[in-house]
PDB file of C-alpha atoms in Angstrom:
ATOM      1  CA  MET R 420     -31.217 -14.418-158.868  1.00 46.00           C
ATOM      2  CA  SER R 421     -28.460 -13.118-161.459  1.00 45.00           C
ATOM      3  CA  PRO R 422     -24.772 -13.999-160.925  1.00 45.00           C
ATOM      4  CA  THR R 423     -23.601  -9.775-160.256  1.00 44.00           C
ATOM      5  CA  ARG R 424     -26.538 -10.062-156.707  1.00 44.00           C
ATOM      6  CA  HIS R 425     -24.938 -12.830-156.133  1.00 43.00           C
ATOM      7  CA  ARG R 426     -21.330 -12.266-156.080  1.00 44.00           C
ATOM      8  CA  ASN R 427     -22.013  -8.915-153.806  1.00 45.00           C
ATOM      9  CA  ARG R 428     -23.058 -11.531-150.605  1.00 43.00           C
ATOM     10  CA  ARG R 429     -19.711 -12.918-150.703  1.00 44.00           C
ATOM     11  CA  PRO R 430     -18.310  -9.908-149.763  1.00 44.00           C
ATOM     12  CA  ALA R 431     -20.955  -9.620-146.535  1.00 44.00           C
ATOM     13  CA  LEU R 432     -21.044 -13.056-145.713  1.00 40.00           C
ATOM     14  CA  ARG R 433     -16.658 -12.694-145.159  1.00 43.00           C
ATOM     15  CA  ARG R 434     -16.673 -10.175-142.163  1.00 44.00           C
ATOM     16  CA  TRP R 435     -19.120 -12.058-140.460  1.00 41.00           C
ATOM     17  CA  ALA R 436     -15.680 -14.862-140.302  1.00 42.00           C
ATOM     18  CA  PRO R 437     -13.295 -12.762-137.556  1.00 43.00           C
ATOM     19  CA  ARG R 438     -16.293 -11.987-135.750  1.00 46.00           C
ATOM     20  CA  GLY R 439     -17.062 -15.561-135.411  1.00 47.00           C
ATOM     21  CA  ALA R 440     -13.708 -16.289-134.582  1.00 44.00           C
ATOM     22  CA  ALA R 441     -13.675 -13.758-131.722  1.00 44.00           C
ATOM     23  CA  LEU R 442     -16.299 -15.241-130.279  1.00 47.00           C
ATOM     24  CA  ALA R 443     -15.279 -18.294-130.186  1.00 47.00           C
ATOM     25  CA  ALA R 444     -11.579 -17.317-128.611  1.00 46.00           C
ATOM     26  CA  LEU R 445     -14.198 -15.337-126.420  1.00 48.00           C
ATOM     27  CA  GLY R 446     -15.418 -18.709-125.161  1.00 51.00           C
ATOM     28  CA  ILE R 447     -13.372 -20.446-125.068  1.00 49.00           C
ATOM     29  CA  ALA R 448     -11.184 -18.020-122.743  1.00 48.00           C
ATOM     30  CA  ALA R 449     -14.595 -18.001-120.700  1.00 47.00           C
ATOM     31  CA  THR R 450     -14.334 -22.245-119.907  1.00 47.00           C
ATOM     32  CA  GLY R 451     -10.807 -22.342-119.861  1.00 47.00           C
ATOM     33  CA  CYS R 452      -9.375 -18.980-117.304  1.00 47.00           C
ATOM     34  CA  ALA R 453     -10.954 -19.526-113.801  1.00 46.00           C
ATOM     35  CA  SER R 454      -9.101 -16.460-112.065  1.00 53.00           C
ATOM     36  CA  ASN R 455      -9.983 -13.863-114.492  1.00 78.00           C
ATOM     37  CA  GLU R 456     -12.908 -11.259-112.761  1.00 77.00           C
ATOM     38  CA  PHE R 457     -14.371 -11.289-116.153  1.00 80.00           C
ATOM     39  CA  THR R 458     -14.707 -15.015-116.924  1.00 81.00           C
ATOM     40  CA  ARG R 459     -15.848 -16.133-114.209  1.00 82.00           C
ATOM     41  CA  LEU R 460     -18.861 -14.062-114.372  1.00 81.00           C
ATOM     42  CA  GLY R 461     -20.000 -12.751-111.387  1.00 84.00           C
ATOM     43  CA  VAL R 462     -19.268 -16.268-109.304  1.00 86.00           C
ATOM     44  CA  PRO R 463     -16.208 -15.732-106.481  1.00 89.00           C
ATOM     45  CA  GLU R 464     -13.063 -17.010-106.764  1.00 90.00           C
ATOM     46  CA  PRO R 465     -12.513 -20.224-105.889  1.00 91.00           C
ATOM     47  CA  ILE R 466     -11.275 -21.900-103.659  1.00 93.00           C
ATOM     48  CA  THR R 467     -12.696 -25.772-102.959  1.00 94.00           C
ATOM     49  CA  GLU R 468     -12.184 -28.435-106.213  1.00 93.00           C
ATOM     50  CA  GLN R 469     -16.751 -28.248-106.013  1.00 93.00           C
ATOM     51  CA  ALA R 470     -17.024 -23.989-106.447  1.00 92.00           C
ATOM     52  CA  GLU R 471     -14.608 -25.217-109.431  1.00 92.00           C
ATOM     53  CA  ARG R 472     -16.266 -27.599-111.034  1.00 93.00           C
ATOM     54  CA  VAL R 473     -19.518 -25.238-110.296  1.00 93.00           C
ATOM     55  CA  LEU R 474     -17.391 -22.167-112.200  1.00 92.00           C
ATOM     56  CA  THR R 475     -17.074 -24.043-114.989  1.00 91.00           C
ATOM     57  CA  LEU R 476     -20.361 -24.922-115.022  1.00 92.00           C
ATOM     58  CA  TRP R 477     -21.979 -22.183-114.866  1.00 92.00           C
ATOM     59  CA  GLN R 478     -19.501 -21.217-117.367  1.00 91.00           C
ATOM     60  CA  GLY R 479     -20.401 -23.901-119.771  1.00 91.00           C
ATOM     61  CA  SER R 480     -24.361 -22.335-119.171  1.00 92.00           C
ATOM     62  CA  TRP R 481     -23.035 -18.631-120.006  1.00 92.00           C
ATOM     63  CA  VAL R 482     -20.839 -19.948-123.544  1.00 91.00           C
ATOM     64  CA  ALA R 483     -24.548 -22.315-124.328  1.00 91.00           C
ATOM     65  CA  ALA R 484     -26.625 -19.183-124.345  1.00 92.00           C
ATOM     66  CA  PHE R 485     -23.865 -16.394-125.959  1.00 93.00           C
ATOM     67  CA  ALA R 486     -24.141 -19.362-128.633  1.00 92.00           C
ATOM     68  CA  VAL R 487     -28.000 -20.648-129.461  1.00 91.00           C
ATOM     69  CA  GLY R 488     -27.836 -16.118-128.841  1.00 93.00           C
ATOM     70  CA  ILE R 489     -25.753 -15.765-131.959  1.00 94.00           C
ATOM     71  CA  LEU R 490     -27.887 -18.589-133.748  1.00 90.00           C
ATOM     72  CA  VAL R 491     -30.784 -16.710-133.119  1.00 91.00           C
ATOM     73  CA  TRP R 492     -29.945 -12.540-133.688  1.00 94.00           C
ATOM     74  CA  GLY R 493     -27.395 -14.354-136.956  1.00 94.00           C
ATOM     75  CA  LEU R 494     -30.594 -15.910-137.945  1.00 89.00           C
ATOM     76  CA  ILE R 495     -33.023 -12.688-137.723  1.00 92.00           C
ATOM     77  CA  ILE R 496     -29.707 -10.120-139.282  1.00 93.00           C
ATOM     78  CA  TRP R 497     -29.702 -12.602-142.011  1.00 91.00           C
ATOM     79  CA  SER R 498     -33.533 -12.536-142.639  1.00 88.00           C
ATOM     80  CA  VAL R 499     -34.083  -8.928-142.386  1.00 90.00           C
ATOM     81  CA  ILE R 500     -31.437  -8.732-144.708  1.00 89.00           C
ATOM     82  CA  PHE R 501     -31.228 -11.222-147.409  1.00 85.00           C
ATOM     83  CA  HIS R 502     -35.736 -11.611-147.326  1.00 81.00           C
ATOM     84  CA  ARG R 503     -36.236  -7.304-147.166  1.00 81.00           C
ATOM     85  CA  LYS R 504     -39.274  -6.309-149.201  1.00 80.00           C
ATOM     86  CA  ARG R 505     -38.061  -5.458-152.142  1.00 80.00           C
ATOM     87  CA  SER R 506     -41.543  -5.686-153.839  1.00 81.00           C
ATOM     88  CA  GLU R 507     -45.149  -5.347-153.586  1.00 83.00           C
ATOM     89  CA  GLN R 508     -45.566  -8.532-155.286  1.00 83.00           C
ATOM     90  CA  LEU R 509     -45.961 -11.588-152.852  1.00 82.00           C
ATOM     91  CA  PRO R 510     -43.578 -13.865-151.987  1.00 77.00           C
ATOM     92  CA  PRO R 511     -44.510 -17.295-152.810  1.00 79.00           C
ATOM     93  CA  GLN R 512     -46.835 -19.327-149.604  1.00 79.00           C
ATOM     94  CA  VAL R 513     -46.463 -22.204-148.085  1.00 78.00           C
ATOM     95  CA  ARG R 514     -48.173 -24.206-145.284  1.00 80.00           C
ATOM     96  CA  TYR R 515     -45.250 -25.730-143.370  1.00 80.00           C
ATOM     97  CA  ASN R 516     -42.297 -26.597-143.301  1.00 82.00           C
ATOM     98  CA  MET R 517     -40.848 -29.990-142.014  1.00 86.00           C
ATOM     99  CA  PRO R 518     -37.496 -30.386-141.683  1.00 86.00           C
ATOM    100  CA  ILE R 519     -37.765 -26.268-140.096  1.00 85.00           C
ATOM    101  CA  GLU R 520     -40.751 -27.174-137.781  1.00 87.00           C
ATOM    102  CA  ALA R 521     -38.317 -30.354-136.799  1.00 89.00           C
ATOM    103  CA  LEU R 522     -34.819 -28.338-135.919  1.00 87.00           C
ATOM    104  CA  TYR R 523     -37.376 -25.763-134.424  1.00 86.00           C
ATOM    105  CA  THR R 524     -38.559 -28.730-132.311  1.00 90.00           C
ATOM    106  CA  VAL R 525     -35.400 -31.042-131.558  1.00 92.00           C
ATOM    107  CA  LEU R 526     -32.773 -28.657-131.317  1.00 89.00           C
ATOM    108  CA  PRO R 527     -34.125 -26.502-127.841  1.00 89.00           C
ATOM    109  CA  MET R 528     -34.660 -30.204-126.779  1.00 93.00           C
ATOM    110  CA  VAL R 529     -30.802 -31.358-127.379  1.00 92.00           C
ATOM    111  CA  VAL R 530     -29.311 -27.797-125.809  1.00 90.00           C
ATOM    112  CA  ILE R 531     -31.758 -29.357-122.458  1.00 92.00           C
ATOM    113  CA  ALA R 532     -30.826 -32.357-122.331  1.00 94.00           C
ATOM    114  CA  VAL R 533     -27.597 -31.615-122.307  1.00 92.00           C
ATOM    115  CA  LEU R 534     -27.959 -28.929-120.136  1.00 92.00           C
ATOM    116  CA  PHE R 535     -29.086 -31.057-118.143  1.00 94.00           C
ATOM    117  CA  TYR R 536     -26.916 -34.072-118.002  1.00 94.00           C
ATOM    118  CA  PHE R 537     -24.427 -32.391-116.881  1.00 93.00           C
ATOM    119  CA  THR R 538     -26.044 -30.540-114.157  1.00 93.00           C
ATOM    120  CA  ALA R 539     -27.448 -33.959-112.945  1.00 94.00           C
ATOM    121  CA  LYS R 540     -23.520 -34.585-112.908  1.00 93.00           C
ATOM    122  CA  ASP R 541     -22.065 -32.266-111.193  1.00 92.00           C
ATOM    123  CA  GLN R 542     -24.568 -31.839-108.883  1.00 92.00           C
ATOM    124  CA  THR R 543     -24.006 -35.370-107.501  1.00 92.00           C
ATOM    125  CA  TYR R 544     -19.983 -34.667-107.628  1.00 93.00           C
ATOM    126  CA  LEU R 545     -21.233 -31.915-104.878  1.00 92.00           C
ATOM    127  CA  LEU R 546     -22.950 -33.902-102.838  1.00 92.00           C
ATOM    128  CA  GLU R 547     -20.367 -37.302-102.525  1.00 92.00           C
ATOM    129  CA  THR R 548     -19.056 -37.698 -99.398  1.00 90.00           C
ATOM    130  CA  ASP R 549     -17.492 -41.038 -99.679  1.00 89.00           C
ATOM    131  CA  GLU R 550     -13.984 -39.894 -99.302  1.00 89.00           C
ATOM    132  CA  PRO R 551     -12.110 -39.194 -96.080  1.00 91.00           C
ATOM    133  CA  ALA R 552     -12.394 -36.269 -94.571  1.00 92.00           C
ATOM    134  CA  ASP R 553      -9.076 -35.112 -92.767  1.00 92.00           C
ATOM    135  CA  VAL R 554     -11.747 -32.490 -90.420  1.00 94.00           C
ATOM    136  CA  TYR R 555     -15.328 -33.213 -89.574  1.00 95.00           C
ATOM    137  CA  VAL R 556     -17.254 -29.964 -88.208  1.00 95.00           C
ATOM    138  CA  ASP R 557     -20.611 -29.973 -86.580  1.00 95.00           C
ATOM    139  CA  VAL R 558     -22.741 -26.919 -87.743  1.00 95.00           C
ATOM    140  CA  ASN R 559     -25.408 -26.015 -85.386  1.00 94.00           C
ATOM    141  CA  ALA R 560     -27.447 -22.891 -86.932  1.00 94.00           C
ATOM    142  CA  PHE R 561     -29.944 -21.858 -84.666  1.00 94.00           C
ATOM    143  CA  GLN R 562     -31.630 -18.197 -84.484  1.00 92.00           C
ATOM    144  CA  TRP R 563     -29.602 -16.725 -85.607  1.00 91.00           C
ATOM    145  CA  SER R 564     -26.145 -17.118 -85.303  1.00 93.00           C
ATOM    146  CA  TRP R 565     -23.812 -20.621 -85.488  1.00 95.00           C
ATOM    147  CA  LYS R 566     -21.983 -22.934 -83.849  1.00 93.00           C
ATOM    148  CA  PHE R 567     -19.086 -25.156 -85.257  1.00 95.00           C
ATOM    149  CA  ASP R 568     -18.131 -28.278 -82.942  1.00 94.00           C
ATOM    150  CA  TYR R 569     -14.640 -29.742 -84.227  1.00 94.00           C
ATOM    151  CA  SER R 570     -13.827 -33.687 -84.834  1.00 92.00           C
ATOM    152  CA  ASP R 571     -10.629 -35.497 -86.599  1.00 89.00           C
ATOM    153  CA  ALA R 572     -10.294 -37.599 -88.914  1.00 88.00           C
ATOM    154  CA  GLN R 573     -11.855 -40.367 -87.590  1.00 87.00           C
ATOM    155  CA  ASP R 574     -14.664 -37.983 -86.774  1.00 85.00           C
ATOM    156  CA  GLN R 575     -13.734 -37.944 -82.544  1.00 90.00           C
ATOM    157  CA  PRO R 576     -14.660 -34.459 -81.007  1.00 90.00           C
ATOM    158  CA  ILE R 577     -11.967 -33.165 -80.164  1.00 87.00           C
ATOM    159  CA  LEU R 578     -11.942 -32.450 -75.864  1.00 89.00           C
ATOM    160  CA  ASP R 579     -10.581 -29.771 -74.643  1.00 87.00           C
ATOM    161  CA  THR R 580      -9.151 -30.071 -71.083  1.00 86.00           C
ATOM    162  CA  ALA R 581     -12.529 -29.534 -68.900  1.00 85.00           C
ATOM    163  CA  GLY R 582     -13.167 -32.007 -71.191  1.00 86.00           C
ATOM    164  CA  GLU R 583     -15.554 -30.903 -73.405  1.00 88.00           C
ATOM    165  CA  GLN R 584     -15.955 -30.490 -77.328  1.00 90.00           C
ATOM    166  CA  VAL R 585     -13.477 -27.861 -79.795  1.00 91.00           C
ATOM    167  CA  SER R 586     -16.310 -25.274 -80.657  1.00 91.00           C
ATOM    168  CA  VAL R 587     -16.995 -21.762 -81.911  1.00 92.00           C
ATOM    169  CA  ALA R 588     -20.320 -20.014 -80.968  1.00 90.00           C
ATOM    170  CA  GLY R 589     -21.492 -16.235 -82.348  1.00 90.00           C
ATOM    171  CA  VAL R 590     -24.443 -14.554 -81.449  1.00 90.00           C
ATOM    172  CA  PRO R 591     -26.067 -11.988 -83.523  1.00 91.00           C
ATOM    173  CA  THR R 592     -23.450  -9.310 -85.594  1.00 87.00           C
ATOM    174  CA  VAL R 593     -23.044  -7.533 -88.173  1.00 87.00           C
ATOM    175  CA  THR R 594     -19.897  -6.225 -86.787  1.00 87.00           C
ATOM    176  CA  THR R 595     -16.846  -8.560 -87.856  1.00 84.00           C
ATOM    177  CA  GLU R 596     -14.407  -8.605 -84.578  1.00 83.00           C
ATOM    178  CA  ASP R 597     -17.948 -10.443 -83.114  1.00 85.00           C
ATOM    179  CA  MET R 598     -18.709 -13.082 -85.899  1.00 90.00           C
ATOM    180  CA  PRO R 599     -17.633 -16.659 -84.783  1.00 92.00           C
ATOM    181  CA  VAL R 600     -14.648 -18.040 -87.187  1.00 93.00           C
ATOM    182  CA  LEU R 601     -14.976 -21.488 -88.396  1.00 94.00           C
ATOM    183  CA  VAL R 602     -11.309 -21.945 -88.895  1.00 94.00           C
ATOM    184  CA  LEU R 603     -10.324 -24.821 -91.375  1.00 95.00           C
ATOM    185  CA  PRO R 604      -6.847 -25.834 -93.017  1.00 94.00           C
ATOM    186  CA  SER R 605      -6.109 -25.990 -96.142  1.00 93.00           C
ATOM    187  CA  ASP R 606      -5.292 -28.465 -98.977  1.00 93.00           C
ATOM    188  CA  SER R 607      -7.599 -30.586 -96.455  1.00 93.00           C
ATOM    189  CA  VAL R 608     -11.093 -32.430 -97.449  1.00 94.00           C
ATOM    190  CA  VAL R 609     -13.333 -31.037 -94.592  1.00 95.00           C
ATOM    191  CA  HIS R 610     -16.861 -33.062 -94.229  1.00 96.00           C
ATOM    192  CA  PHE R 611     -19.944 -30.631 -92.345  1.00 96.00           C
ATOM    193  CA  ASP R 612     -22.449 -31.993 -90.749  1.00 94.00           C
ATOM    194  CA  LEU R 613     -26.241 -29.227 -90.425  1.00 95.00           C
ATOM    195  CA  THR R 614     -28.376 -29.538 -88.147  1.00 95.00           C
ATOM    196  CA  SER R 615     -31.176 -26.935 -86.511  1.00 94.00           C
ATOM    197  CA  PRO R 616     -33.093 -26.790 -83.229  1.00 92.00           C
ATOM    198  CA  ASP R 617     -35.068 -24.117 -84.126  1.00 91.00           C
ATOM    199  CA  VAL R 618     -35.877 -22.274 -87.759  1.00 94.00           C
ATOM    200  CA  ILE R 619     -34.729 -23.466 -91.169  1.00 95.00           C
ATOM    201  CA  HIS R 620     -31.432 -22.115 -91.722  1.00 96.00           C
ATOM    202  CA  SER R 621     -29.027 -22.245 -94.710  1.00 95.00           C
ATOM    203  CA  PHE R 622     -25.319 -22.552 -94.692  1.00 96.00           C
ATOM    204  CA  TRP R 623     -23.978 -19.773 -97.635  1.00 95.00           C
ATOM    205  CA  ILE R 624     -19.842 -19.348 -97.359  1.00 94.00           C
ATOM    206  CA  PRO R 625     -19.664 -17.508-101.190  1.00 93.00           C
ATOM    207  CA  SER R 626     -16.731 -18.421-102.260  1.00 93.00           C
ATOM    208  CA  PHE R 627     -17.330 -22.506-101.879  1.00 93.00           C
ATOM    209  CA  ALA R 628     -19.755 -21.488-105.160  1.00 91.00           C
ATOM    210  CA  PHE R 629     -22.594 -23.845-103.191  1.00 89.00           C
ATOM    211  CA  LYS R 630     -24.814 -23.999 -99.724  1.00 93.00           C
ATOM    212  CA  MET R 631     -27.516 -26.167 -97.718  1.00 94.00           C
ATOM    213  CA  ASP R 632     -29.873 -25.985 -95.327  1.00 94.00           C
ATOM    214  CA  ALA R 633     -30.282 -26.348 -91.994  1.00 95.00           C
ATOM    215  CA  ILE R 634     -33.617 -28.308 -91.648  1.00 95.00           C
ATOM    216  CA  PRO R 635     -35.074 -29.021 -88.318  1.00 94.00           C
ATOM    217  CA  GLY R 636     -35.558 -33.167 -87.880  1.00 92.00           C
ATOM    218  CA  HIS R 637     -33.511 -33.799 -91.609  1.00 93.00           C
ATOM    219  CA  PRO R 638     -29.039 -33.391 -90.946  1.00 92.00           C
ATOM    220  CA  ASN R 639     -28.014 -33.088 -93.946  1.00 94.00           C
ATOM    221  CA  GLN R 640     -24.313 -33.653 -94.625  1.00 94.00           C
ATOM    222  CA  PHE R 641     -21.803 -32.497 -97.796  1.00 94.00           C
ATOM    223  CA  GLN R 642     -18.076 -31.950 -98.520  1.00 94.00           C
ATOM    224  CA  VAL R 643     -15.272 -30.328 -99.644  1.00 94.00           C
ATOM    225  CA  LYS R 644     -11.787 -29.853-101.092  1.00 95.00           C
ATOM    226  CA  VAL R 645      -9.687 -27.068 -99.405  1.00 94.00           C
ATOM    227  CA  LEU R 646      -7.315 -26.276-102.379  1.00 94.00           C
ATOM    228  CA  PRO R 647      -3.480 -24.790-101.571  1.00 94.00           C
ATOM    229  CA  GLY R 648      -3.267 -21.055-101.174  1.00 91.00           C
ATOM    230  CA  VAL R 649      -5.862 -20.051-100.322  1.00 93.00           C
ATOM    231  CA  GLU R 650      -5.311 -18.931 -96.733  1.00 93.00           C
ATOM    232  CA  GLY R 651      -6.845 -15.777 -95.409  1.00 93.00           C
ATOM    233  CA  ASP R 652     -11.453 -14.700 -94.961  1.00 93.00           C
ATOM    234  CA  TYR R 653     -14.573 -15.181 -96.652  1.00 94.00           C
ATOM    235  CA  ALA R 654     -17.443 -14.088 -95.460  1.00 93.00           C
ATOM    236  CA  GLY R 655     -20.140 -16.169 -94.107  1.00 94.00           C
ATOM    237  CA  ARG R 656     -23.371 -16.670 -93.869  1.00 94.00           C
ATOM    238  CA  CYS R 657     -27.837 -18.102 -94.291  1.00 95.00           C
ATOM    239  CA  ALA R 658     -29.300 -17.647 -97.463  1.00 94.00           C
ATOM    240  CA  GLU R 659     -32.822 -18.326 -96.061  1.00 93.00           C
ATOM    241  CA  LEU R 660     -34.921 -15.406 -94.165  1.00 93.00           C
ATOM    242  CA  CYS R 661     -35.365 -17.732 -90.918  1.00 91.00           C
ATOM    243  CA  GLY R 662     -36.201 -14.363 -88.285  1.00 91.00           C
ATOM    244  CA  VAL R 663     -36.191 -11.229 -87.704  1.00 92.00           C
ATOM    245  CA  ASP R 664     -32.617 -11.772 -87.088  1.00 92.00           C
ATOM    246  CA  HIS R 665     -31.220 -13.144 -90.231  1.00 94.00           C
ATOM    247  CA  SER R 666     -28.857 -10.103 -91.887  1.00 93.00           C
ATOM    248  CA  ARG R 667     -27.024 -10.850 -87.988  1.00 93.00           C
ATOM    249  CA  MET R 668     -26.931 -14.390 -89.295  1.00 94.00           C
ATOM    250  CA  LEU R 669     -23.350 -13.961 -90.056  1.00 94.00           C
ATOM    251  CA  PHE R 670     -20.197 -16.122 -89.689  1.00 94.00           C
ATOM    252  CA  THR R 671     -15.810 -15.888 -91.151  1.00 94.00           C
ATOM    253  CA  LEU R 672     -14.617 -18.511 -92.617  1.00 94.00           C
ATOM    254  CA  ARG R 673     -10.328 -18.246 -92.001  1.00 94.00           C
ATOM    255  CA  VAL R 674      -8.664 -20.972 -93.731  1.00 95.00           C
ATOM    256  CA  VAL R 675      -5.185 -21.458 -92.578  1.00 94.00           C
ATOM    257  CA  SER R 676      -2.333 -23.633 -93.301  1.00 94.00           C
ATOM    258  CA  PRO R 677      -2.076 -27.141 -91.930  1.00 93.00           C
ATOM    259  CA  GLU R 678       0.500 -26.166 -89.827  1.00 93.00           C
ATOM    260  CA  ASP R 679      -0.942 -23.075 -88.080  1.00 93.00           C
ATOM    261  CA  TYR R 680      -4.313 -24.922 -87.885  1.00 94.00           C
ATOM    262  CA  GLN R 681      -2.849 -27.085 -85.594  1.00 92.00           C
ATOM    263  CA  THR R 682      -0.630 -24.880 -83.616  1.00 93.00           C
ATOM    264  CA  TRP R 683      -4.492 -22.656 -83.453  1.00 92.00           C
ATOM    265  CA  LEU R 684      -6.624 -26.025 -82.677  1.00 91.00           C
ATOM    266  CA  GLU R 685      -3.758 -27.190 -79.266  1.00 90.00           C
ATOM    267  CA  GLU R 686      -4.953 -23.895 -78.128  1.00 90.00           C
ATOM    268  CA  ARG R 687      -8.453 -24.033 -77.862  1.00 89.00           C
ATOM    269  CA  GLN R 688      -7.805 -27.287 -76.200  1.00 89.00           C
ATOM    270  CA  ASN R 689      -5.901 -26.188 -73.532  1.00 88.00           C
ATOM    271  CA  ASN R 690      -7.008 -23.077 -72.680  1.00 81.00           C
ATOM    272  CA  PRO R 691     -10.970 -23.601 -73.359  1.00 77.00           C
ATOM    273  CA  ALA R 692     -12.919 -20.237 -74.519  1.00 73.00           C
ATOM    274  CA  ALA R 693     -16.807 -19.940 -72.907  1.00 68.00           C
ATOM    275  CA  LEU R 694     -19.235 -20.031 -75.276  1.00 68.00           C
ATOM    276  CA  PRO R 695     -21.839 -17.641 -75.892  1.00 67.00           C
ATOM    277  CA  THR R 696     -25.732 -18.589 -74.713  1.00 58.00           C
ATOM    278  CA  PRO R 697     -28.574 -17.180 -77.063  1.00 52.00           C
ATOM    279  CA  ALA R 698     -30.615 -14.992 -74.398  1.00 43.00           C
ATOM    280  CA  GLY R 699     -33.410 -17.563 -73.980  1.00 39.00           C
ATOM    281  CA  GLN R 700     -32.321 -20.169 -75.038  1.00 44.00           C
ATOM    282  CA  GLU R 701     -30.450 -23.811 -73.312  1.00 44.00           C
ATOM    283  CA  GLU R 702     -28.112 -25.366 -75.630  1.00 42.00           C
ATOM    284  CA  GLY R 703     -29.176 -26.944 -78.707  1.00 42.00           C
ATOM    285  CA  GLN R 704     -32.611 -26.802 -77.526  1.00 43.00           C
ATOM    286  CA  VAL R 705     -36.090 -24.109 -79.194  1.00 41.00           C
ATOM    287  CA  ASP R 706     -35.980 -20.749 -77.034  1.00 41.00           C
ATOM    288  CA  GLN R 707     -39.903 -21.988 -75.533  1.00 37.00           C
ATOM    289  CA  ASP R 708     -40.659 -18.660 -74.423  1.00 37.00           C
ATOM    290  CA  ALA R 709     -40.100 -17.520 -78.620  1.00 36.00           C
ATOM    291  CA  VAL R 710     -42.723 -19.935 -79.236  1.00 35.00           C
ATOM    292  CA  ILE R 711     -46.065 -18.047 -80.602  1.00 33.00           C
ATOM    293  CA  ASP R 712     -49.054 -19.839 -78.564  1.00 38.00           C
ATOM    294  CA  PRO R 713     -51.275 -20.354 -81.194  1.00 35.00           C
ATOM    295  CA  SER R 714     -54.717 -20.416 -78.459  1.00 39.00           C
ATOM    296  CA  PRO R 715     -55.701 -16.803 -77.570  1.00 39.00           C
ATOM    297  CA  SER R 716     -55.206 -16.214 -74.203  1.00 38.00           C
ATOM    298  CA  PRO R 717     -57.920 -14.816 -72.183  1.00 42.00           C
ATOM    299  CA  SER R 718     -59.046 -11.286 -71.936  1.00 41.00           C
ATOM    300  CA  PRO R 719     -59.500 -10.059 -68.347  1.00 43.00           C
ATOM    301  CA  LEU R 720     -62.526  -9.427 -67.361  1.00 44.00           C
ATOM    302  CA  THR R 721     -63.866  -6.282 -66.219  1.00 46.00           C
ATOM    303  CA  SER R 722     -65.080  -5.193 -62.726  1.00 46.00           C
ATOM    304  CA  SER R 723     -68.733  -5.277 -64.654  1.00 49.00           C
ATOM    305  CA  GLU R 724     -68.008  -8.663 -66.163  1.00 50.00           C
ATOM    306  CA  ALA R 725     -67.133 -10.692 -63.236  1.00 48.00           C
ATOM    307  CA  ALA R 726     -69.283  -9.477 -61.197  1.00 51.00           C
ATOM    308  CA  VAL R 727     -72.093 -10.710 -63.452  1.00 45.00           C
ATOM    309  CA  ALA R 728     -69.449 -14.068 -63.725  1.00 49.00           C
ATOM    310  CA  GLU R 729     -70.137 -14.881 -60.109  1.00 53.00           C
ATOM    311  CA  GLU R 730     -73.977 -14.424 -60.383  1.00 55.00           C
ATOM    312  CA  ASP R 731     -73.915 -16.775 -62.887  1.00 54.00           C
ATOM    313  CA  ASP R 732     -71.906 -19.164 -61.182  1.00 52.00           C
ATOM    314  CA  GLN R 733     -74.860 -18.744 -58.220  1.00 50.00           C
TER     315      GLN R 733
END
């Protein structure tokens, strides 16, 4: 290789330096700014501490993906530019290159191991329920709506003047005004217990960046720390295809201040609201009329078939 050709490579390498710095700055911005819509990469604005952890994991995964992509494309471009065909002479051939093959084997395993470590670590954090909660909510998912039962910080049912537990329930709907409203206080730890009397549903609030299944006969639980200053209405829905009205199994999450939450709770206690009951279904029970009998029903006999059957009986 001539000295002239060697010197001509240096400007090309220098041109890559600003681009690498810009990409590094983009990676730092993606991990450091959670409120920017671009850096959230499609994840809704988090309203819980757990959602912030999920967002950080999501951003870190994208940074790792960008880093691997830049490395791979950089090697491809470098090979195309500096190892392009220059003559008809066949380049030196080798059977193998142990250092390169070892790198190609070890490096992907390292990347996967790092991603697995952070995923398992964050999953363990998301499923922790040891912290004392300020509010307990029993989530009863049924075809095709929701029922929310409220308990106090000691996990004791909050009763109204009629002696019934303070609850909110709904019916299948796509109208915001008719959706059941799950009211929660901000700056509070909320514990959820999930059950279902019929089929598998999935309790999903996109702003939680988390969902969990409600499985018949298998209660699930999780809890979140709602951040301060996130008061407002948020969408909630079932994320498991659960039947004909799955698309109408919607609810609204309303986050209010702790003071407004106490005011709302006292209002519900002093003025119990009648809960809607799904048609043909008692509270907490499966609608038996909707259960399909696997045994075939006998077909009605025609008059001639009935006469033949009567003669056989005689």
